[in-house]
Amino acid sequence: MSALFLSRWGVIGVDGDDAISFLQSQLSNDVAGMSESQLRLAGLCTAKGRLLGSFFILRQGKQVFMVCRKEIVPALVKRLNMFVLRSKCKVRDSSAEFQVAYVAATDMARPMQVEWDEHGNATGSLRALGGVTPGFSLIADEQGTADTQADDAFEFALQQLGIAYVSQPTVEMFVPQAINFDLVGGVSFSKGCYPGQEIVARSHYLGKVKRRVFKATASGDLVVAAGQDVWLAGKDNEPAGVVATSVKLNGQQHLLIELPVDDAEQPNAIFRVKSEAGEAVLQVTPPPYDVHQKGNVFETA
């Protein structure tokens, strides 16, 4: 396989007799209930329900691979290892063993699926986007050239699909619902306990989710980064929200921004990101699914 590999994404490997049961007790999604042909999203939360990391999860036998932003891999490995205790499994940084490659158009008929080959390599599909289904490959048997343009293309595809993720600036910033993680299939509300589960479940079952992630593009000279505050014109006393993800492709900045739903859906609302270097005006649009629902609605994307 000839591919351009991602430079900003890494892999955490968990293997051993108790790997599945251990991750079942730690992550927001149902790892025990997934098959080797399924791709799932999952998060690792604090006791207060704040996301420390978000992952694409792949499973093969007693091994689980968790694809996430590379810069947070060491902290996540350390965190998970704190809770292994007597579980018969090992958690390790597998970024040197496996490379992640963006696949602009998979040949897989179904979304969120995984195909494994005889070499232990895997390809996972995301959701249909512009007539094709993008995805990524997890490759163990060759070394490729990392290219930030591949990262940009992959992260743009995630932005277009409304899939937010945790990077270093946003660690412990969001509960899963605030970045629509429940809507895109990253949370199971029937799997049982995990750190932060009570808070995540309370947000789901009690009342309306008031903050969600929306798509946006940024105009102006300011380079917008994840973790920056978003301001609503006319409300200067405090930020309205925060940038969850940001990627620049073909000269245009594409964002996912966390906002109060009521503010984001105001027809004439003007949102900005400001710093000493200048400001950027944001054009806000809904993600490709209904932010007013609860639970996974990603099938309709």
Tab-separated table of C-alpha atoms in Angstrom:
chain	number	residue	atom	x	y	z
A	1	MET	CA	0.000	0.000	0.000
A	2	SER	CA	1.289	3.468	-0.875
A	3	ALA	CA	-0.142	6.164	1.333
A	4	LEU	CA	0.483	9.506	2.927
A	5	PHE	CA	0.300	9.066	6.655
A	6	LEU	CA	-1.085	11.391	9.275
A	7	SER	CA	1.389	13.305	11.415
A	8	ARG	CA	-1.063	14.578	14.055
A	9	TRP	CA	-2.777	11.277	14.919
A	10	GLY	CA	-1.456	8.384	16.981
A	11	VAL	CA	-2.511	4.995	18.333
A	12	ILE	CA	-2.997	3.576	21.812
A	13	GLY	CA	-2.939	-0.209	22.025
A	14	VAL	CA	-4.577	-2.250	24.767
A	15	ASP	CA	-4.102	-6.020	24.777
A	16	GLY	CA	-4.463	-8.935	27.146
A	17	ASP	CA	-7.130	-11.244	28.537
A	18	ASP	CA	-8.912	-8.362	30.298
A	19	ALA	CA	-8.436	-5.672	27.642
A	20	ILE	CA	-12.101	-5.619	26.627
A	21	SER	CA	-13.534	-5.675	30.154
A	22	PHE	CA	-11.048	-3.039	31.299
A	23	LEU	CA	-11.955	-0.604	28.517
A	24	GLN	CA	-15.633	-1.380	29.030
A	25	SER	CA	-15.247	0.049	32.542
A	26	GLN	CA	-13.329	3.145	31.383
A	27	LEU	CA	-14.781	4.407	28.089
A	28	SER	CA	-18.088	6.076	27.232
A	29	ASN	CA	-19.078	3.524	24.592
A	30	ASP	CA	-19.799	-0.193	24.534
A	31	VAL	CA	-16.507	-1.921	23.708
A	32	ALA	CA	-17.672	-5.367	24.819
A	33	GLY	CA	-20.618	-5.231	22.438
A	34	MET	CA	-18.688	-4.287	19.300
A	35	SER	CA	-17.480	-6.731	16.692
A	36	GLU	CA	-14.193	-6.742	14.785
A	37	SER	CA	-16.052	-5.364	11.756
A	38	GLN	CA	-17.336	-2.284	13.584
A	39	LEU	CA	-15.728	1.139	14.042
A	40	ARG	CA	-16.874	3.074	17.082
A	41	LEU	CA	-16.218	6.402	18.735
A	42	ALA	CA	-15.608	6.576	22.474
A	43	GLY	CA	-14.375	9.031	25.074
A	44	LEU	CA	-12.403	8.878	28.308
A	45	CYS	CA	-13.890	11.206	30.922
A	46	THR	CA	-12.922	12.548	34.305
A	47	ALA	CA	-15.113	11.848	37.305
A	48	LYS	CA	-16.831	15.153	36.514
A	49	GLY	CA	-17.724	13.979	33.012
A	50	ARG	CA	-15.129	16.079	31.176
A	51	LEU	CA	-13.436	14.523	28.177
A	52	LEU	CA	-9.740	13.766	28.575
A	53	GLY	CA	-9.617	12.225	25.123
A	54	SER	CA	-11.749	10.951	22.260
A	55	PHE	CA	-11.028	7.928	20.097
A	56	PHE	CA	-11.874	5.883	17.061
A	57	ILE	CA	-11.997	2.321	18.423
A	58	LEU	CA	-11.015	-0.806	16.486
A	59	ARG	CA	-11.020	-4.320	17.925
A	60	GLN	CA	-9.246	-7.501	16.859
A	61	GLY	CA	-9.471	-10.477	19.203
A	62	LYS	CA	-8.119	-9.453	22.605
A	63	GLN	CA	-6.522	-6.316	21.161
A	64	VAL	CA	-8.111	-2.879	21.013
A	65	PHE	CA	-6.656	0.042	19.084
A	66	MET	CA	-7.628	3.600	19.955
A	67	VAL	CA	-6.871	6.279	17.356
A	68	CYS	CA	-6.652	9.824	18.700
A	69	ARG	CA	-4.635	13.018	18.445
A	70	LYS	CA	-0.978	12.124	18.939
A	71	GLU	CA	-0.077	14.939	21.346
A	72	ILE	CA	-2.425	13.612	24.045
A	73	VAL	CA	-1.417	9.939	23.718
A	74	PRO	CA	1.213	9.940	26.530
A	75	ALA	CA	-1.152	11.490	29.085
A	76	LEU	CA	-3.964	9.124	28.126
A	77	VAL	CA	-1.717	6.066	28.370
A	78	LYS	CA	-0.571	7.208	31.806
A	79	ARG	CA	-4.148	7.850	32.912
A	80	LEU	CA	-5.439	4.469	31.768
A	81	ASN	CA	-2.506	2.657	33.348
A	82	MET	CA	-3.453	4.198	36.699
A	83	PHE	CA	-6.629	2.103	36.647
A	84	VAL	CA	-5.355	-1.186	35.223
A	85	LEU	CA	-4.576	-2.490	38.741
A	86	ARG	CA	-5.142	-6.260	38.650
A	87	SER	CA	-6.636	-6.369	35.172
A	88	LYS	CA	-4.668	-8.634	32.841
A	89	CYS	CA	-3.927	-6.137	30.109
A	90	LYS	CA	-1.329	-3.653	28.966
A	91	VAL	CA	-1.895	-0.101	27.766
A	92	ARG	CA	0.847	1.340	25.573
A	93	ASP	CA	1.638	4.043	23.063
A	94	SER	CA	1.506	2.118	19.769
A	95	SER	CA	2.161	5.101	17.497
A	96	ALA	CA	5.581	3.682	16.544
A	97	GLU	CA	4.058	0.292	15.678
A	98	PHE	CA	1.126	1.522	13.623
A	99	GLN	CA	0.697	4.462	11.316
A	100	VAL	CA	-2.612	6.086	10.481
A	101	ALA	CA	-3.360	7.031	6.879
A	102	TYR	CA	-6.273	9.072	5.536
A	103	VAL	CA	-8.386	7.326	2.907
A	104	ALA	CA	-10.326	9.881	0.863
A	105	ALA	CA	-12.718	7.308	-0.587
A	106	THR	CA	-13.092	3.810	0.851
A	107	ASP	CA	-14.786	1.045	-1.119
A	108	MET	CA	-16.826	-0.019	1.890
A	109	ALA	CA	-20.577	-0.079	1.421
A	110	ARG	CA	-21.530	0.620	5.034
A	111	PRO	CA	-20.492	3.445	7.374
A	112	MET	CA	-18.514	2.946	10.574
A	113	GLN	CA	-17.222	-0.448	9.471
A	114	VAL	CA	-13.753	-2.044	9.660
A	115	GLU	CA	-12.037	-4.481	7.311
A	116	TRP	CA	-8.885	-6.326	8.453
A	117	ASP	CA	-6.334	-7.897	6.114
A	118	GLU	CA	-4.014	-10.870	6.638
A	119	HIS	CA	-1.184	-8.562	7.763
A	120	GLY	CA	-3.137	-7.089	10.664
A	121	ASN	CA	-3.846	-3.827	8.858
A	122	ALA	CA	-7.312	-2.284	9.106
A	123	THR	CA	-9.390	0.190	7.124
A	124	GLY	CA	-12.342	1.925	8.724
A	125	SER	CA	-15.122	3.821	6.975
A	126	LEU	CA	-16.738	7.003	8.264
A	127	ARG	CA	-19.939	8.411	6.720
A	128	ALA	CA	-20.909	9.372	3.208
A	129	LEU	CA	-19.546	12.779	2.250
A	130	GLY	CA	-19.973	14.335	-1.179
A	131	GLY	CA	-20.798	11.037	-2.829
A	132	VAL	CA	-17.897	9.066	-1.293
A	133	THR	CA	-17.191	7.512	2.089
A	134	PRO	CA	-13.895	8.690	3.585
A	135	GLY	CA	-12.070	6.797	6.294
A	136	PHE	CA	-8.636	5.874	7.539
A	137	SER	CA	-6.262	2.929	7.580
A	138	LEU	CA	-4.262	1.535	10.486
A	139	ILE	CA	-1.103	0.110	8.942
A	140	ALA	CA	1.476	-2.036	10.686
A	141	ASP	CA	3.662	-3.488	7.958
A	142	GLU	CA	5.277	-0.481	6.292
A	143	GLN	CA	6.592	3.002	6.909
A	144	GLY	CA	5.101	5.906	5.005
A	145	THR	CA	5.774	9.604	4.704
A	146	ALA	CA	3.832	11.729	7.172
A	147	ASP	CA	2.222	14.717	5.519
A	148	THR	CA	0.315	17.513	7.222
A	149	GLN	CA	-1.792	17.896	4.077
A	150	ALA	CA	-3.178	14.424	4.775
A	151	ASP	CA	-3.990	15.563	8.337
A	152	ASP	CA	-5.761	18.609	6.943
A	153	ALA	CA	-7.848	16.509	4.553
A	154	PHE	CA	-8.789	14.033	7.280
A	155	GLU	CA	-9.685	16.713	9.804
A	156	PHE	CA	-11.674	18.610	7.177
A	157	ALA	CA	-13.692	15.455	6.501
A	158	LEU	CA	-14.375	15.136	10.233
A	159	GLN	CA	-15.432	18.792	10.360
A	160	GLN	CA	-17.820	18.319	7.445
A	161	LEU	CA	-19.324	15.267	9.141
A	162	GLY	CA	-19.688	17.144	12.424
A	163	ILE	CA	-17.313	14.826	14.308
A	164	ALA	CA	-15.441	16.786	16.971
A	165	TYR	CA	-12.412	15.416	18.813
A	166	VAL	CA	-10.256	16.291	21.793
A	167	SER	CA	-6.811	17.836	21.216
A	168	GLN	CA	-4.369	19.246	23.752
A	169	PRO	CA	-6.014	22.702	24.074
A	170	THR	CA	-9.441	21.181	24.782
A	171	VAL	CA	-8.556	18.477	27.317
A	172	GLU	CA	-11.148	18.550	30.155
A	173	MET	CA	-13.055	21.340	28.418
A	174	PHE	CA	-16.199	19.494	27.279
A	175	VAL	CA	-18.728	16.991	28.482
A	176	PRO	CA	-19.551	14.571	25.640
A	177	GLN	CA	-22.904	16.170	24.771
A	178	ALA	CA	-21.305	19.615	24.349
A	179	ILE	CA	-19.372	18.355	21.326
A	180	ASN	CA	-22.293	16.231	20.034
A	181	PHE	CA	-20.469	13.050	20.960
A	182	ASP	CA	-23.745	11.383	21.880
A	183	LEU	CA	-25.264	12.305	18.520
A	184	VAL	CA	-22.438	10.792	16.465
A	185	GLY	CA	-22.449	7.495	18.341
A	186	GLY	CA	-19.710	8.065	20.911
A	187	VAL	CA	-21.782	7.385	24.040
A	188	SER	CA	-23.742	4.329	25.134
A	189	PHE	CA	-26.444	5.032	27.698
A	190	SER	CA	-27.010	1.346	28.463
A	191	LYS	CA	-23.501	-0.080	28.912
A	192	GLY	CA	-23.076	0.561	32.621
A	193	CYS	CA	-20.599	2.506	34.702
A	194	TYR	CA	-17.484	4.368	33.627
A	195	PRO	CA	-15.809	7.516	35.032
A	196	GLY	CA	-18.201	10.456	34.696
A	197	GLN	CA	-21.116	8.229	33.679
A	198	GLU	CA	-23.568	9.691	36.179
A	199	ILE	CA	-23.018	13.249	34.957
A	200	VAL	CA	-23.179	12.248	31.282
A	201	ALA	CA	-26.376	10.270	31.901
A	202	ARG	CA	-27.940	13.109	33.879
A	203	SER	CA	-27.380	15.487	30.975
A	204	HIS	CA	-29.056	12.963	28.695
A	205	TYR	CA	-32.103	12.066	30.739
A	206	LEU	CA	-32.856	15.320	32.547
A	207	GLY	CA	-33.857	18.376	30.559
A	208	LYS	CA	-32.673	19.769	27.262
A	209	VAL	CA	-29.058	19.779	26.094
A	210	LYS	CA	-28.393	23.513	25.837
A	211	ARG	CA	-24.924	23.541	24.272
A	212	ARG	CA	-23.919	21.823	21.047
A	213	VAL	CA	-21.227	21.929	18.383
A	214	PHE	CA	-21.904	23.747	15.110
A	215	LYS	CA	-19.896	24.001	11.923
A	216	ALA	CA	-18.296	27.327	11.016
A	217	THR	CA	-15.894	28.975	8.614
A	218	ALA	CA	-13.670	31.865	9.653
A	219	SER	CA	-12.881	34.935	7.573
A	220	GLY	CA	-10.105	37.400	8.336
A	221	ASP	CA	-6.366	37.203	8.920
A	222	LEU	CA	-6.498	35.713	12.414
A	223	VAL	CA	-5.448	32.073	12.622
A	224	VAL	CA	-8.126	30.415	14.751
A	225	ALA	CA	-7.094	27.548	17.023
A	226	ALA	CA	-8.915	24.984	19.124
A	227	GLY	CA	-9.610	26.209	22.638
A	228	GLN	CA	-10.104	29.882	21.699
A	229	ASP	CA	-13.147	31.735	22.989
A	230	VAL	CA	-16.021	32.588	20.661
A	231	TRP	CA	-17.835	35.877	21.235
A	232	LEU	CA	-21.388	36.851	20.287
A	233	ALA	CA	-21.868	40.448	19.183
A	234	GLY	CA	-23.818	42.377	21.810
A	235	LYS	CA	-22.729	40.101	24.654
A	236	ASP	CA	-19.307	41.328	25.643
A	237	ASN	CA	-19.368	40.316	29.307
A	238	GLU	CA	-18.380	36.681	28.696
A	239	PRO	CA	-17.633	34.340	25.791
A	240	ALA	CA	-20.564	32.599	24.154
A	241	GLY	CA	-18.607	29.435	23.380
A	242	VAL	CA	-15.299	27.934	22.362
A	243	VAL	CA	-13.583	26.531	19.273
A	244	ALA	CA	-13.566	22.726	19.504
A	245	THR	CA	-11.584	21.940	16.326
A	246	SER	CA	-9.932	23.992	13.607
A	247	VAL	CA	-8.336	23.053	10.298
A	248	LYS	CA	-7.228	25.097	7.308
A	249	LEU	CA	-7.746	23.668	3.831
A	250	ASN	CA	-7.259	25.484	0.527
A	251	GLY	CA	-6.892	28.802	2.306
A	252	GLN	CA	-10.149	28.494	4.280
A	253	GLN	CA	-10.423	27.888	8.015
A	254	HIS	CA	-13.029	25.274	8.929
A	255	LEU	CA	-14.167	24.984	12.540
A	256	LEU	CA	-16.425	23.131	14.891
A	257	ILE	CA	-17.524	25.507	17.630
A	258	GLU	CA	-19.377	24.798	20.856
A	259	LEU	CA	-22.212	27.279	21.421
A	260	PRO	CA	-25.541	27.643	23.192
A	261	VAL	CA	-28.092	26.238	20.762
A	262	ASP	CA	-30.364	29.271	21.144
A	263	ASP	CA	-27.543	31.675	20.267
A	264	ALA	CA	-26.285	29.612	17.343
A	265	GLU	CA	-29.742	29.485	15.789
A	266	GLN	CA	-30.364	33.238	15.949
A	267	PRO	CA	-30.710	34.242	12.272
A	268	ASN	CA	-28.710	37.481	12.577
A	269	ALA	CA	-26.190	36.465	15.217
A	270	ILE	CA	-22.591	37.529	14.600
A	271	PHE	CA	-19.833	35.447	16.168
A	272	ARG	CA	-16.159	36.341	16.380
A	273	VAL	CA	-12.872	34.994	17.637
A	274	LYS	CA	-10.652	37.780	18.971
A	275	SER	CA	-7.055	38.098	20.099
A	276	GLU	CA	-4.299	40.704	20.219
A	277	ALA	CA	-3.411	39.642	16.667
A	278	GLY	CA	-6.849	40.589	15.326
A	279	GLU	CA	-10.219	38.949	14.903
A	280	ALA	CA	-12.048	36.492	12.686
A	281	VAL	CA	-15.751	36.592	11.827
A	282	LEU	CA	-17.458	33.208	11.853
A	283	GLN	CA	-20.127	31.951	9.475
A	284	VAL	CA	-22.072	29.394	11.508
A	285	THR	CA	-24.080	26.501	10.016
A	286	PRO	CA	-25.660	23.376	11.542
A	287	PRO	CA	-23.871	20.036	11.474
A	288	PRO	CA	-25.331	17.364	9.170
A	289	TYR	CA	-27.671	16.004	11.847
A	290	ASP	CA	-30.325	17.287	14.249
A	291	VAL	CA	-28.789	18.952	17.316
A	292	HIS	CA	-32.178	18.993	19.062
A	293	GLN	CA	-32.314	15.227	19.401
A	294	LYS	CA	-30.804	13.047	22.096
A	295	GLY	CA	-28.782	9.944	21.444
A	296	ASN	CA	-27.255	8.760	18.192
A	297	VAL	CA	-28.795	10.394	15.109
A	298	PHE	CA	-25.678	10.000	12.986
A	299	GLU	CA	-27.418	7.543	10.656
A	300	THR	CA	-29.325	10.463	9.120
A	301	ALA	CA	-26.144	12.368	8.202
